[in-house]
mmCIF file with all atom_site columns, C-alpha atoms in Angstrom:
data_model
loop_
_atom_site.group_PDB
_atom_site.id
_atom_site.type_symbol
_atom_site.label_atom_id
_atom_site.label_alt_id
_atom_site.label_comp_id
_atom_site.label_asym_id
_atom_site.label_entity_id
_atom_site.label_seq_id
_atom_site.pdbx_PDB_ins_code
_atom_site.Cartn_x
_atom_site.Cartn_y
_atom_site.Cartn_z
_atom_site.occupancy
_atom_site.B_iso_or_equiv
_atom_site.pdbx_formal_charge
_atom_site.auth_seq_id
_atom_site.auth_comp_id
_atom_site.auth_asym_id
_atom_site.auth_atom_id
_atom_site.pdbx_PDB_model_num
ATOM 1   C CA . UNK A 1 1   ? 72.696 -13.212 -0.720  1.00 68.00 ? 1236 UNK A CA 1
ATOM 2   C CA . UNK A 1 2   ? 70.912 -12.100 -3.821  1.00 65.00 ? 1237 UNK A CA 1
ATOM 3   C CA . UNK A 1 3   ? 68.630 -9.224  -3.209  1.00 91.00 ? 1238 UNK A CA 1
ATOM 4   C CA . UNK A 1 4   ? 65.815 -8.196  -5.503  1.00 96.00 ? 1239 UNK A CA 1
ATOM 5   C CA . UNK A 1 5   ? 63.924 -5.100  -4.486  1.00 96.00 ? 1240 UNK A CA 1
ATOM 6   C CA . UNK A 1 6   ? 60.735 -3.598  -5.856  1.00 96.00 ? 1241 UNK A CA 1
ATOM 7   C CA . UNK A 1 7   ? 59.908 0.071   -5.585  1.00 91.00 ? 1242 UNK A CA 1
ATOM 8   C CA . UNK A 1 8   ? 56.593 -0.296  -3.771  1.00 92.00 ? 1243 UNK A CA 1
ATOM 9   C CA . UNK A 1 9   ? 54.820 -2.980  -1.746  1.00 94.00 ? 1244 UNK A CA 1
ATOM 10  C CA . UNK A 1 10  ? 51.402 -1.449  -2.291  1.00 96.00 ? 1245 UNK A CA 1
ATOM 11  C CA . UNK A 1 11  ? 50.247 0.936   -4.981  1.00 97.00 ? 1246 UNK A CA 1
ATOM 12  C CA . UNK A 1 12  ? 46.852 2.442   -5.759  1.00 98.00 ? 1247 UNK A CA 1
ATOM 13  C CA . UNK A 1 13  ? 46.340 4.114   -9.126  1.00 97.00 ? 1248 UNK A CA 1
ATOM 14  C CA . UNK A 1 14  ? 43.412 5.441   -11.104 1.00 98.00 ? 1249 UNK A CA 1
ATOM 15  C CA . UNK A 1 15  ? 42.190 4.103   -14.425 1.00 98.00 ? 1250 UNK A CA 1
ATOM 16  C CA . UNK A 1 16  ? 44.085 5.684   -17.301 1.00 97.00 ? 1251 UNK A CA 1
ATOM 17  C CA . UNK A 1 17  ? 47.165 6.607   -15.288 1.00 97.00 ? 1252 UNK A CA 1
ATOM 18  C CA . UNK A 1 18  ? 50.621 5.643   -16.466 1.00 97.00 ? 1253 UNK A CA 1
ATOM 19  C CA . UNK A 1 19  ? 52.201 3.382   -13.865 1.00 97.00 ? 1254 UNK A CA 1
ATOM 20  C CA . UNK A 1 20  ? 55.861 2.538   -13.364 1.00 97.00 ? 1255 UNK A CA 1
ATOM 21  C CA . UNK A 1 21  ? 56.949 -0.481  -11.348 1.00 98.00 ? 1256 UNK A CA 1
ATOM 22  C CA . UNK A 1 22  ? 60.665 -0.706  -10.738 1.00 97.00 ? 1257 UNK A CA 1
ATOM 23  C CA . UNK A 1 23  ? 62.837 -3.657  -9.874  1.00 97.00 ? 1258 UNK A CA 1
ATOM 24  C CA . UNK A 1 24  ? 66.499 -3.658  -8.887  1.00 97.00 ? 1259 UNK A CA 1
ATOM 25  C CA . UNK A 1 25  ? 68.807 -6.617  -8.344  1.00 96.00 ? 1260 UNK A CA 1
ATOM 26  C CA . UNK A 1 26  ? 72.260 -6.462  -6.833  1.00 94.00 ? 1261 UNK A CA 1
ATOM 27  C CA . UNK A 1 27  ? 73.890 -9.653  -8.121  1.00 89.00 ? 1262 UNK A CA 1
ATOM 28  C CA . UNK A 1 28  ? 74.829 -8.738  -11.674 1.00 91.00 ? 1263 UNK A CA 1
ATOM 29  C CA . UNK A 1 29  ? 72.260 -11.142 -13.108 1.00 92.00 ? 1264 UNK A CA 1
ATOM 30  C CA . UNK A 1 30  ? 71.783 -11.076 -16.859 1.00 93.00 ? 1265 UNK A CA 1
ATOM 31  C CA . UNK A 1 31  ? 68.120 -12.112 -16.843 1.00 94.00 ? 1266 UNK A CA 1
ATOM 32  C CA . UNK A 1 32  ? 65.194 -10.268 -15.328 1.00 96.00 ? 1267 UNK A CA 1
ATOM 33  C CA . UNK A 1 33  ? 61.491 -11.097 -15.399 1.00 96.00 ? 1268 UNK A CA 1
ATOM 34  C CA . UNK A 1 34  ? 58.139 -9.527  -14.664 1.00 97.00 ? 1269 UNK A CA 1
ATOM 35  C CA . UNK A 1 35  ? 55.198 -11.733 -13.650 1.00 97.00 ? 1270 UNK A CA 1
ATOM 36  C CA . UNK A 1 36  ? 51.710 -11.063 -12.509 1.00 96.00 ? 1271 UNK A CA 1
ATOM 37  C CA . UNK A 1 37  ? 50.027 -13.359 -10.021 1.00 95.00 ? 1272 UNK A CA 1
ATOM 38  C CA . UNK A 1 38  ? 46.284 -13.756 -9.767  1.00 93.00 ? 1273 UNK A CA 1
ATOM 39  C CA . UNK A 1 39  ? 44.254 -16.213 -7.663  1.00 87.00 ? 1274 UNK A CA 1
ATOM 40  C CA . UNK A 1 40  ? 43.683 -19.466 -9.500  1.00 83.00 ? 1275 UNK A CA 1
ATOM 41  C CA . UNK A 1 41  ? 45.980 -18.481 -12.365 1.00 85.00 ? 1276 UNK A CA 1
ATOM 42  C CA . UNK A 1 42  ? 49.391 -18.810 -10.760 1.00 87.00 ? 1277 UNK A CA 1
ATOM 43  C CA . UNK A 1 43  ? 52.294 -16.755 -12.107 1.00 92.00 ? 1278 UNK A CA 1
ATOM 44  C CA . UNK A 1 44  ? 52.115 -15.533 -15.678 1.00 93.00 ? 1279 UNK A CA 1
ATOM 45  C CA . UNK A 1 45  ? 55.116 -14.088 -17.463 1.00 94.00 ? 1280 UNK A CA 1
ATOM 46  C CA . UNK A 1 46  ? 54.606 -10.581 -18.830 1.00 96.00 ? 1281 UNK A CA 1
ATOM 47  C CA . UNK A 1 47  ? 58.066 -9.724  -20.180 1.00 96.00 ? 1282 UNK A CA 1
ATOM 48  C CA . UNK A 1 48  ? 61.617 -10.773 -19.638 1.00 94.00 ? 1283 UNK A CA 1
ATOM 49  C CA . UNK A 1 49  ? 65.018 -9.371  -20.500 1.00 95.00 ? 1284 UNK A CA 1
ATOM 50  C CA . UNK A 1 50  ? 68.242 -11.278 -20.997 1.00 93.00 ? 1285 UNK A CA 1
ATOM 51  C CA . UNK A 1 51  ? 70.520 -8.267  -21.409 1.00 92.00 ? 1286 UNK A CA 1
ATOM 52  C CA . UNK A 1 52  ? 70.541 -4.508  -21.227 1.00 93.00 ? 1287 UNK A CA 1
ATOM 53  C CA . UNK A 1 53  ? 68.145 -2.986  -23.753 1.00 89.00 ? 1288 UNK A CA 1
ATOM 54  C CA . UNK A 1 54  ? 66.957 -6.481  -24.754 1.00 92.00 ? 1289 UNK A CA 1
ATOM 55  C CA . UNK A 1 55  ? 63.432 -7.655  -24.045 1.00 94.00 ? 1290 UNK A CA 1
ATOM 56  C CA . UNK A 1 56  ? 61.102 -10.415 -25.074 1.00 93.00 ? 1291 UNK A CA 1
ATOM 57  C CA . UNK A 1 57  ? 57.372 -10.774 -24.677 1.00 95.00 ? 1292 UNK A CA 1
ATOM 58  C CA . UNK A 1 58  ? 56.058 -13.352 -22.291 1.00 93.00 ? 1293 UNK A CA 1
ATOM 59  C CA . UNK A 1 59  ? 52.622 -14.899 -22.242 1.00 91.00 ? 1294 UNK A CA 1
ATOM 60  C CA . UNK A 1 60  ? 50.586 -11.768 -21.447 1.00 95.00 ? 1295 UNK A CA 1
ATOM 61  C CA . UNK A 1 61  ? 52.373 -8.626  -22.708 1.00 97.00 ? 1296 UNK A CA 1
ATOM 62  C CA . UNK A 1 62  ? 49.284 -6.728  -23.821 1.00 96.00 ? 1297 UNK A CA 1
ATOM 63  C CA . UNK A 1 63  ? 48.891 -3.427  -21.998 1.00 96.00 ? 1298 UNK A CA 1
ATOM 64  C CA . UNK A 1 64  ? 52.450 -3.496  -20.671 1.00 98.00 ? 1299 UNK A CA 1
ATOM 65  C CA . UNK A 1 65  ? 55.878 -2.360  -21.763 1.00 97.00 ? 1300 UNK A CA 1
ATOM 66  C CA . UNK A 1 66  ? 59.313 -2.657  -20.173 1.00 97.00 ? 1301 UNK A CA 1
ATOM 67  C CA . UNK A 1 67  ? 62.579 -0.824  -20.031 1.00 97.00 ? 1302 UNK A CA 1
ATOM 68  C CA . UNK A 1 68  ? 66.054 -2.042  -19.190 1.00 97.00 ? 1303 UNK A CA 1
ATOM 69  C CA . UNK A 1 69  ? 68.594 0.719   -19.509 1.00 95.00 ? 1304 UNK A CA 1
ATOM 70  C CA . UNK A 1 70  ? 70.949 -0.645  -16.845 1.00 96.00 ? 1305 UNK A CA 1
ATOM 71  C CA . UNK A 1 71  ? 71.768 -4.241  -16.019 1.00 95.00 ? 1306 UNK A CA 1
ATOM 72  C CA . UNK A 1 72  ? 70.495 -4.032  -12.457 1.00 96.00 ? 1307 UNK A CA 1
ATOM 73  C CA . UNK A 1 73  ? 67.177 -2.328  -13.178 1.00 97.00 ? 1308 UNK A CA 1
ATOM 74  C CA . UNK A 1 74  ? 64.092 -3.602  -14.981 1.00 97.00 ? 1309 UNK A CA 1
ATOM 75  C CA . UNK A 1 75  ? 60.988 -1.438  -15.158 1.00 97.00 ? 1310 UNK A CA 1
ATOM 76  C CA . UNK A 1 76  ? 57.444 -2.473  -15.965 1.00 98.00 ? 1311 UNK A CA 1
ATOM 77  C CA . UNK A 1 77  ? 55.211 0.208   -17.434 1.00 98.00 ? 1312 UNK A CA 1
ATOM 78  C CA . UNK A 1 78  ? 51.444 0.182   -17.595 1.00 97.00 ? 1313 UNK A CA 1
ATOM 79  C CA . UNK A 1 79  ? 50.790 2.705   -20.340 1.00 95.00 ? 1314 UNK A CA 1
ATOM 80  C CA . UNK A 1 80  ? 47.166 3.335   -19.353 1.00 97.00 ? 1315 UNK A CA 1
ATOM 81  C CA . UNK A 1 81  ? 46.172 1.424   -16.250 1.00 97.00 ? 1316 UNK A CA 1
ATOM 82  C CA . UNK A 1 82  ? 42.918 -0.482  -16.307 1.00 97.00 ? 1317 UNK A CA 1
ATOM 83  C CA . UNK A 1 83  ? 40.999 -2.236  -13.537 1.00 97.00 ? 1318 UNK A CA 1
ATOM 84  C CA . UNK A 1 84  ? 41.841 -5.656  -14.980 1.00 97.00 ? 1319 UNK A CA 1
ATOM 85  C CA . UNK A 1 85  ? 45.493 -4.909  -14.263 1.00 98.00 ? 1320 UNK A CA 1
ATOM 86  C CA . UNK A 1 86  ? 44.807 -4.995  -10.539 1.00 98.00 ? 1321 UNK A CA 1
ATOM 87  C CA . UNK A 1 87  ? 47.133 -7.765  -9.424  1.00 97.00 ? 1322 UNK A CA 1
ATOM 88  C CA . UNK A 1 88  ? 50.279 -8.772  -7.559  1.00 96.00 ? 1323 UNK A CA 1
ATOM 89  C CA . UNK A 1 89  ? 53.353 -8.027  -9.671  1.00 97.00 ? 1324 UNK A CA 1
ATOM 90  C CA . UNK A 1 90  ? 56.521 -10.016 -9.044  1.00 97.00 ? 1325 UNK A CA 1
ATOM 91  C CA . UNK A 1 91  ? 59.976 -9.289  -10.367 1.00 97.00 ? 1326 UNK A CA 1
ATOM 92  C CA . UNK A 1 92  ? 62.680 -11.931 -10.569 1.00 96.00 ? 1327 UNK A CA 1
ATOM 93  C CA . UNK A 1 93  ? 66.243 -12.254 -11.766 1.00 95.00 ? 1328 UNK A CA 1
ATOM 94  C CA . UNK A 1 94  ? 68.527 -15.117 -12.697 1.00 92.00 ? 1329 UNK A CA 1
ATOM 95  C CA . UNK A 1 95  ? 72.027 -15.751 -13.905 1.00 88.00 ? 1330 UNK A CA 1
ATOM 96  C CA . UNK A 1 96  ? 72.511 -17.235 -17.339 1.00 84.00 ? 1331 UNK A CA 1
ATOM 97  C CA . UNK A 1 97  ? 73.434 -20.858 -17.022 1.00 76.00 ? 1332 UNK A CA 1
ATOM 98  C CA . UNK A 1 98  ? 71.875 -24.261 -16.750 1.00 67.00 ? 1333 UNK A CA 1
ATOM 99  C CA . UNK A 1 99  ? 70.077 -23.910 -13.437 1.00 70.00 ? 1334 UNK A CA 1
ATOM 100 C CA . UNK A 1 100 ? 67.379 -21.373 -14.293 1.00 76.00 ? 1335 UNK A CA 1
ATOM 101 C CA . UNK A 1 101 ? 66.925 -20.627 -10.564 1.00 88.00 ? 1336 UNK A CA 1
ATOM 102 C CA . UNK A 1 102 ? 65.108 -17.355 -10.171 1.00 93.00 ? 1337 UNK A CA 1
ATOM 103 C CA . UNK A 1 103 ? 65.332 -14.917 -7.282  1.00 94.00 ? 1338 UNK A CA 1
ATOM 104 C CA . UNK A 1 104 ? 62.189 -12.980 -6.525  1.00 96.00 ? 1339 UNK A CA 1
ATOM 105 C CA . UNK A 1 105 ? 61.430 -9.592  -5.096  1.00 96.00 ? 1340 UNK A CA 1
ATOM 106 C CA . UNK A 1 106 ? 58.740 -9.146  -2.415  1.00 95.00 ? 1341 UNK A CA 1
ATOM 107 C CA . UNK A 1 107 ? 56.063 -8.143  -4.920  1.00 96.00 ? 1342 UNK A CA 1
ATOM 108 C CA . UNK A 1 108 ? 53.982 -5.047  -5.557  1.00 96.00 ? 1343 UNK A CA 1
ATOM 109 C CA . UNK A 1 109 ? 50.255 -5.268  -4.972  1.00 96.00 ? 1344 UNK A CA 1
ATOM 110 C CA . UNK A 1 110 ? 48.720 -2.851  -7.468  1.00 98.00 ? 1345 UNK A CA 1
ATOM 111 C CA . UNK A 1 111 ? 45.115 -1.743  -7.232  1.00 98.00 ? 1346 UNK A CA 1
ATOM 112 C CA . UNK A 1 112 ? 43.619 0.211   -10.124 1.00 98.00 ? 1347 UNK A CA 1
ATOM 113 C CA . UNK A 1 113 ? 40.389 1.993   -9.266  1.00 97.00 ? 1348 UNK A CA 1
ATOM 114 C CA . UNK B 2 1   ? 50.733 -20.899 -21.263 1.00 44.00 ? 1080 UNK B CA 1
ATOM 115 C CA . UNK B 2 2   ? 50.707 -22.737 -17.973 1.00 46.00 ? 1081 UNK B CA 1
ATOM 116 C CA . UNK B 2 3   ? 52.480 -26.044 -18.144 1.00 61.00 ? 1082 UNK B CA 1
ATOM 117 C CA . UNK B 2 4   ? 52.659 -27.242 -14.571 1.00 69.00 ? 1083 UNK B CA 1
ATOM 118 C CA . UNK B 2 5   ? 49.610 -28.268 -12.638 1.00 82.00 ? 1084 UNK B CA 1
ATOM 119 C CA . UNK B 2 6   ? 49.824 -28.907 -8.927  1.00 86.00 ? 1085 UNK B CA 1
ATOM 120 C CA . UNK B 2 7   ? 47.666 -31.316 -7.044  1.00 87.00 ? 1086 UNK B CA 1
ATOM 121 C CA . UNK B 2 8   ? 46.017 -30.872 -4.626  1.00 92.00 ? 1087 UNK B CA 1
ATOM 122 C CA . UNK B 2 9   ? 45.133 -27.192 -4.824  1.00 92.00 ? 1088 UNK B CA 1
ATOM 123 C CA . UNK B 2 10  ? 44.954 -27.056 -1.044  1.00 95.00 ? 1089 UNK B CA 1
ATOM 124 C CA . UNK B 2 11  ? 46.224 -29.353 1.703   1.00 96.00 ? 1090 UNK B CA 1
ATOM 125 C CA . UNK B 2 12  ? 45.701 -29.125 5.449   1.00 97.00 ? 1091 UNK B CA 1
ATOM 126 C CA . UNK B 2 13  ? 47.583 -31.414 7.843   1.00 97.00 ? 1092 UNK B CA 1
ATOM 127 C CA . UNK B 2 14  ? 48.618 -31.617 11.490  1.00 97.00 ? 1093 UNK B CA 1
ATOM 128 C CA . UNK B 2 15  ? 52.030 -30.472 12.611  1.00 97.00 ? 1094 UNK B CA 1
ATOM 129 C CA . UNK B 2 16  ? 54.494 -33.329 12.520  1.00 97.00 ? 1095 UNK B CA 1
ATOM 130 C CA . UNK B 2 17  ? 52.781 -35.127 9.646   1.00 97.00 ? 1096 UNK B CA 1
ATOM 131 C CA . UNK B 2 18  ? 54.263 -35.423 6.166   1.00 98.00 ? 1097 UNK B CA 1
ATOM 132 C CA . UNK B 2 19  ? 52.945 -33.343 3.273   1.00 97.00 ? 1098 UNK B CA 1
ATOM 133 C CA . UNK B 2 20  ? 53.026 -34.502 -0.327  1.00 97.00 ? 1099 UNK B CA 1
ATOM 134 C CA . UNK B 2 21  ? 52.331 -32.293 -3.313  1.00 96.00 ? 1100 UNK B CA 1
ATOM 135 C CA . UNK B 2 22  ? 52.313 -33.346 -6.940  1.00 96.00 ? 1101 UNK B CA 1
ATOM 136 C CA . UNK B 2 23  ? 53.072 -31.550 -10.171 1.00 95.00 ? 1102 UNK B CA 1
ATOM 137 C CA . UNK B 2 24  ? 52.323 -32.615 -13.723 1.00 95.00 ? 1103 UNK B CA 1
ATOM 138 C CA . UNK B 2 25  ? 53.603 -31.014 -16.881 1.00 93.00 ? 1104 UNK B CA 1
ATOM 139 C CA . UNK B 2 26  ? 53.042 -31.417 -20.608 1.00 90.00 ? 1105 UNK B CA 1
ATOM 140 C CA . UNK B 2 27  ? 56.258 -31.092 -22.606 1.00 88.00 ? 1106 UNK B CA 1
ATOM 141 C CA . UNK B 2 28  ? 59.890 -32.128 -22.271 1.00 87.00 ? 1107 UNK B CA 1
ATOM 142 C CA . UNK B 2 29  ? 61.949 -30.230 -19.737 1.00 88.00 ? 1108 UNK B CA 1
ATOM 143 C CA . UNK B 2 30  ? 65.549 -29.558 -18.736 1.00 87.00 ? 1109 UNK B CA 1
ATOM 144 C CA . UNK B 2 31  ? 64.763 -29.280 -15.059 1.00 90.00 ? 1110 UNK B CA 1
ATOM 145 C CA . UNK B 2 32  ? 61.942 -28.879 -12.582 1.00 93.00 ? 1111 UNK B CA 1
ATOM 146 C CA . UNK B 2 33  ? 62.054 -26.600 -9.560  1.00 94.00 ? 1112 UNK B CA 1
ATOM 147 C CA . UNK B 2 34  ? 59.935 -26.076 -6.473  1.00 96.00 ? 1113 UNK B CA 1
ATOM 148 C CA . UNK B 2 35  ? 59.347 -22.685 -4.891  1.00 96.00 ? 1114 UNK B CA 1
ATOM 149 C CA . UNK B 2 36  ? 57.640 -21.577 -1.687  1.00 97.00 ? 1115 UNK B CA 1
ATOM 150 C CA . UNK B 2 37  ? 55.629 -18.412 -1.243  1.00 96.00 ? 1116 UNK B CA 1
ATOM 151 C CA . UNK B 2 38  ? 54.614 -17.120 2.146   1.00 94.00 ? 1117 UNK B CA 1
ATOM 152 C CA . UNK B 2 39  ? 51.415 -15.121 2.162   1.00 88.00 ? 1118 UNK B CA 1
ATOM 153 C CA . UNK B 2 40  ? 51.736 -11.897 0.182   1.00 82.00 ? 1119 UNK B CA 1
ATOM 154 C CA . UNK B 2 41  ? 55.456 -12.282 -0.408  1.00 88.00 ? 1120 UNK B CA 1
ATOM 155 C CA . UNK B 2 42  ? 57.808 -13.228 -3.245  1.00 90.00 ? 1121 UNK B CA 1
ATOM 156 C CA . UNK B 2 43  ? 58.753 -16.780 -4.110  1.00 94.00 ? 1122 UNK B CA 1
ATOM 157 C CA . UNK B 2 44  ? 61.751 -18.528 -2.611  1.00 95.00 ? 1123 UNK B CA 1
ATOM 158 C CA . UNK B 2 45  ? 63.597 -21.285 -4.451  1.00 94.00 ? 1124 UNK B CA 1
ATOM 159 C CA . UNK B 2 46  ? 63.580 -24.609 -2.584  1.00 96.00 ? 1125 UNK B CA 1
ATOM 160 C CA . UNK B 2 47  ? 65.080 -27.289 -4.777  1.00 95.00 ? 1126 UNK B CA 1
ATOM 161 C CA . UNK B 2 48  ? 65.920 -28.114 -8.389  1.00 93.00 ? 1127 UNK B CA 1
ATOM 162 C CA . UNK B 2 49  ? 65.921 -31.527 -10.025 1.00 94.00 ? 1128 UNK B CA 1
ATOM 163 C CA . UNK B 2 50  ? 67.343 -32.081 -13.479 1.00 91.00 ? 1129 UNK B CA 1
ATOM 164 C CA . UNK B 2 51  ? 65.684 -34.192 -16.151 1.00 91.00 ? 1130 UNK B CA 1
ATOM 165 C CA . UNK B 2 52  ? 68.290 -36.943 -15.777 1.00 94.00 ? 1131 UNK B CA 1
ATOM 166 C CA . UNK B 2 53  ? 67.738 -37.227 -12.010 1.00 96.00 ? 1132 UNK B CA 1
ATOM 167 C CA . UNK B 2 54  ? 65.004 -39.246 -10.321 1.00 97.00 ? 1133 UNK B CA 1
ATOM 168 C CA . UNK B 2 55  ? 65.209 -38.140 -6.702  1.00 98.00 ? 1134 UNK B CA 1
ATOM 169 C CA . UNK B 2 56  ? 66.777 -35.352 -4.706  1.00 97.00 ? 1135 UNK B CA 1
ATOM 170 C CA . UNK B 2 57  ? 66.885 -34.464 -1.036  1.00 97.00 ? 1136 UNK B CA 1
ATOM 171 C CA . UNK B 2 58  ? 67.438 -31.208 0.819   1.00 95.00 ? 1137 UNK B CA 1
ATOM 172 C CA . UNK B 2 59  ? 66.898 -31.239 4.558   1.00 97.00 ? 1138 UNK B CA 1
ATOM 173 C CA . UNK B 2 60  ? 63.254 -32.212 5.163   1.00 97.00 ? 1139 UNK B CA 1
ATOM 174 C CA . UNK B 2 61  ? 62.456 -31.945 1.454   1.00 98.00 ? 1140 UNK B CA 1
ATOM 175 C CA . UNK B 2 62  ? 62.388 -34.850 -0.957  1.00 98.00 ? 1141 UNK B CA 1
ATOM 176 C CA . UNK B 2 63  ? 61.645 -34.357 -4.637  1.00 98.00 ? 1142 UNK B CA 1
ATOM 177 C CA . UNK B 2 64  ? 61.045 -37.068 -7.192  1.00 98.00 ? 1143 UNK B CA 1
ATOM 178 C CA . UNK B 2 65  ? 60.819 -36.732 -10.946 1.00 97.00 ? 1144 UNK B CA 1
ATOM 179 C CA . UNK B 2 66  ? 59.287 -39.213 -13.371 1.00 96.00 ? 1145 UNK B CA 1
ATOM 180 C CA . UNK B 2 67  ? 59.904 -37.943 -16.892 1.00 95.00 ? 1146 UNK B CA 1
ATOM 181 C CA . UNK B 2 68  ? 57.997 -40.854 -18.445 1.00 95.00 ? 1147 UNK B CA 1
ATOM 182 C CA . UNK B 2 69  ? 54.854 -39.729 -16.608 1.00 95.00 ? 1148 UNK B CA 1
ATOM 183 C CA . UNK B 2 70  ? 55.783 -36.045 -16.791 1.00 95.00 ? 1149 UNK B CA 1
ATOM 184 C CA . UNK B 2 71  ? 55.254 -35.656 -13.080 1.00 96.00 ? 1150 UNK B CA 1
ATOM 185 C CA . UNK B 2 72  ? 57.064 -34.660 -9.912  1.00 97.00 ? 1151 UNK B CA 1
ATOM 186 C CA . UNK B 2 73  ? 56.294 -34.804 -6.233  1.00 97.00 ? 1152 UNK B CA 1
ATOM 187 C CA . UNK B 2 74  ? 57.479 -32.734 -3.284  1.00 98.00 ? 1153 UNK B CA 1
ATOM 188 C CA . UNK B 2 75  ? 57.485 -34.373 0.132   1.00 98.00 ? 1154 UNK B CA 1
ATOM 189 C CA . UNK B 2 76  ? 57.939 -32.301 3.259   1.00 98.00 ? 1155 UNK B CA 1
ATOM 190 C CA . UNK B 2 77  ? 58.620 -34.520 6.250   1.00 98.00 ? 1156 UNK B CA 1
ATOM 191 C CA . UNK B 2 78  ? 57.864 -33.718 9.894   1.00 97.00 ? 1157 UNK B CA 1
ATOM 192 C CA . UNK B 2 79  ? 55.938 -30.586 8.978   1.00 97.00 ? 1158 UNK B CA 1
ATOM 193 C CA . UNK B 2 80  ? 56.119 -27.440 11.087  1.00 97.00 ? 1159 UNK B CA 1
ATOM 194 C CA . UNK B 2 81  ? 53.828 -24.425 11.405  1.00 96.00 ? 1160 UNK B CA 1
ATOM 195 C CA . UNK B 2 82  ? 56.434 -22.395 9.512   1.00 95.00 ? 1161 UNK B CA 1
ATOM 196 C CA . UNK B 2 83  ? 55.900 -24.630 6.470   1.00 97.00 ? 1162 UNK B CA 1
ATOM 197 C CA . UNK B 2 84  ? 52.479 -23.050 5.978   1.00 97.00 ? 1163 UNK B CA 1
ATOM 198 C CA . UNK B 2 85  ? 52.762 -21.451 2.532   1.00 97.00 ? 1164 UNK B CA 1
ATOM 199 C CA . UNK B 2 86  ? 51.939 -21.938 -1.122  1.00 96.00 ? 1165 UNK B CA 1
ATOM 200 C CA . UNK B 2 87  ? 54.205 -24.235 -3.088  1.00 96.00 ? 1166 UNK B CA 1
ATOM 201 C CA . UNK B 2 88  ? 54.785 -23.927 -6.820  1.00 95.00 ? 1167 UNK B CA 1
ATOM 202 C CA . UNK B 2 89  ? 56.478 -26.175 -9.305  1.00 95.00 ? 1168 UNK B CA 1
ATOM 203 C CA . UNK B 2 90  ? 58.219 -24.585 -12.263 1.00 93.00 ? 1169 UNK B CA 1
ATOM 204 C CA . UNK B 2 91  ? 59.608 -26.222 -15.361 1.00 91.00 ? 1170 UNK B CA 1
ATOM 205 C CA . UNK B 2 92  ? 62.583 -24.995 -17.315 1.00 82.00 ? 1171 UNK B CA 1
ATOM 206 C CA . UNK B 2 93  ? 63.153 -25.810 -20.934 1.00 71.00 ? 1172 UNK B CA 1
ATOM 207 C CA . UNK B 2 94  ? 65.093 -23.091 -22.673 1.00 68.00 ? 1173 UNK B CA 1
ATOM 208 C CA . UNK B 2 95  ? 65.885 -19.378 -22.925 1.00 61.00 ? 1174 UNK B CA 1
ATOM 209 C CA . UNK B 2 96  ? 66.146 -19.147 -19.126 1.00 78.00 ? 1175 UNK B CA 1
ATOM 210 C CA . UNK B 2 97  ? 62.375 -19.005 -18.779 1.00 85.00 ? 1176 UNK B CA 1
ATOM 211 C CA . UNK B 2 98  ? 60.352 -20.943 -16.260 1.00 89.00 ? 1177 UNK B CA 1
ATOM 212 C CA . UNK B 2 99  ? 56.717 -21.927 -16.492 1.00 89.00 ? 1178 UNK B CA 1
ATOM 213 C CA . UNK B 2 100 ? 54.955 -22.004 -13.147 1.00 91.00 ? 1179 UNK B CA 1
ATOM 214 C CA . UNK B 2 101 ? 52.023 -24.068 -12.014 1.00 89.00 ? 1180 UNK B CA 1
ATOM 215 C CA . UNK B 2 102 ? 49.078 -22.696 -10.075 1.00 90.00 ? 1181 UNK B CA 1
ATOM 216 C CA . UNK B 2 103 ? 50.376 -23.799 -6.706  1.00 92.00 ? 1182 UNK B CA 1
ATOM 217 C CA . UNK B 2 104 ? 49.343 -25.876 -3.725  1.00 95.00 ? 1183 UNK B CA 1
ATOM 218 C CA . UNK B 2 105 ? 48.286 -24.029 -0.605  1.00 95.00 ? 1184 UNK B CA 1
ATOM 219 C CA . UNK B 2 106 ? 49.611 -25.923 2.423   1.00 97.00 ? 1185 UNK B CA 1
ATOM 220 C CA . UNK B 2 107 ? 48.298 -25.285 5.918   1.00 97.00 ? 1186 UNK B CA 1
ATOM 221 C CA . UNK B 2 108 ? 49.973 -26.852 8.940   1.00 97.00 ? 1187 UNK B CA 1
ATOM 222 C CA . UNK B 2 109 ? 47.678 -27.003 11.957  1.00 95.00 ? 1188 UNK B CA 1
ATOM 223 C CA . UNK B 2 110 ? 49.260 -26.895 15.444  1.00 91.00 ? 1189 UNK B CA 1
#
């Protein structure tokens, strides 16, 4: 079974801190994604990566950056955390092909105070 | 940009009844998928239907797709308490990306 793990289930950070959220997948998937999920807004794509060191902006990249130095690991970075970045963050991976099925991690609930 | 919209936003039914959720989208697609999310957890893929298919079954799940109306429905038959979750449709068009709807929150009452 595909396994996608995220470094923390719950995280509390202060405004202005630099925050790292890490995601690891164990199925050699080419594609990895970071979403944030907020009530009433569904899932919104922040960034995705289709290969090592490759990244593309999603719908809401402002305030975020990403890093993919190894195929299995995709990191989301909040350069200077703000209270409006309090959210559930979901990582997903998929294999390149014509199915687009994504496998999700358990999520990280980030609170910025 | 959110493409899929689920309807209803919330649904509450008795155990054993059937649950139907609908999804509408705006542009052409390659496929449409349904995912389930248990409270506070990640999403789990349920079923995928391609743009050239009209109906697909998987266990107690039945999905239909009407590309002329840009809509899909998910039917869960003989619902169980364990089906309580949020259900999301997601449309795939290109570049491996999916666009998710806002979800339907389904509650199964014992």
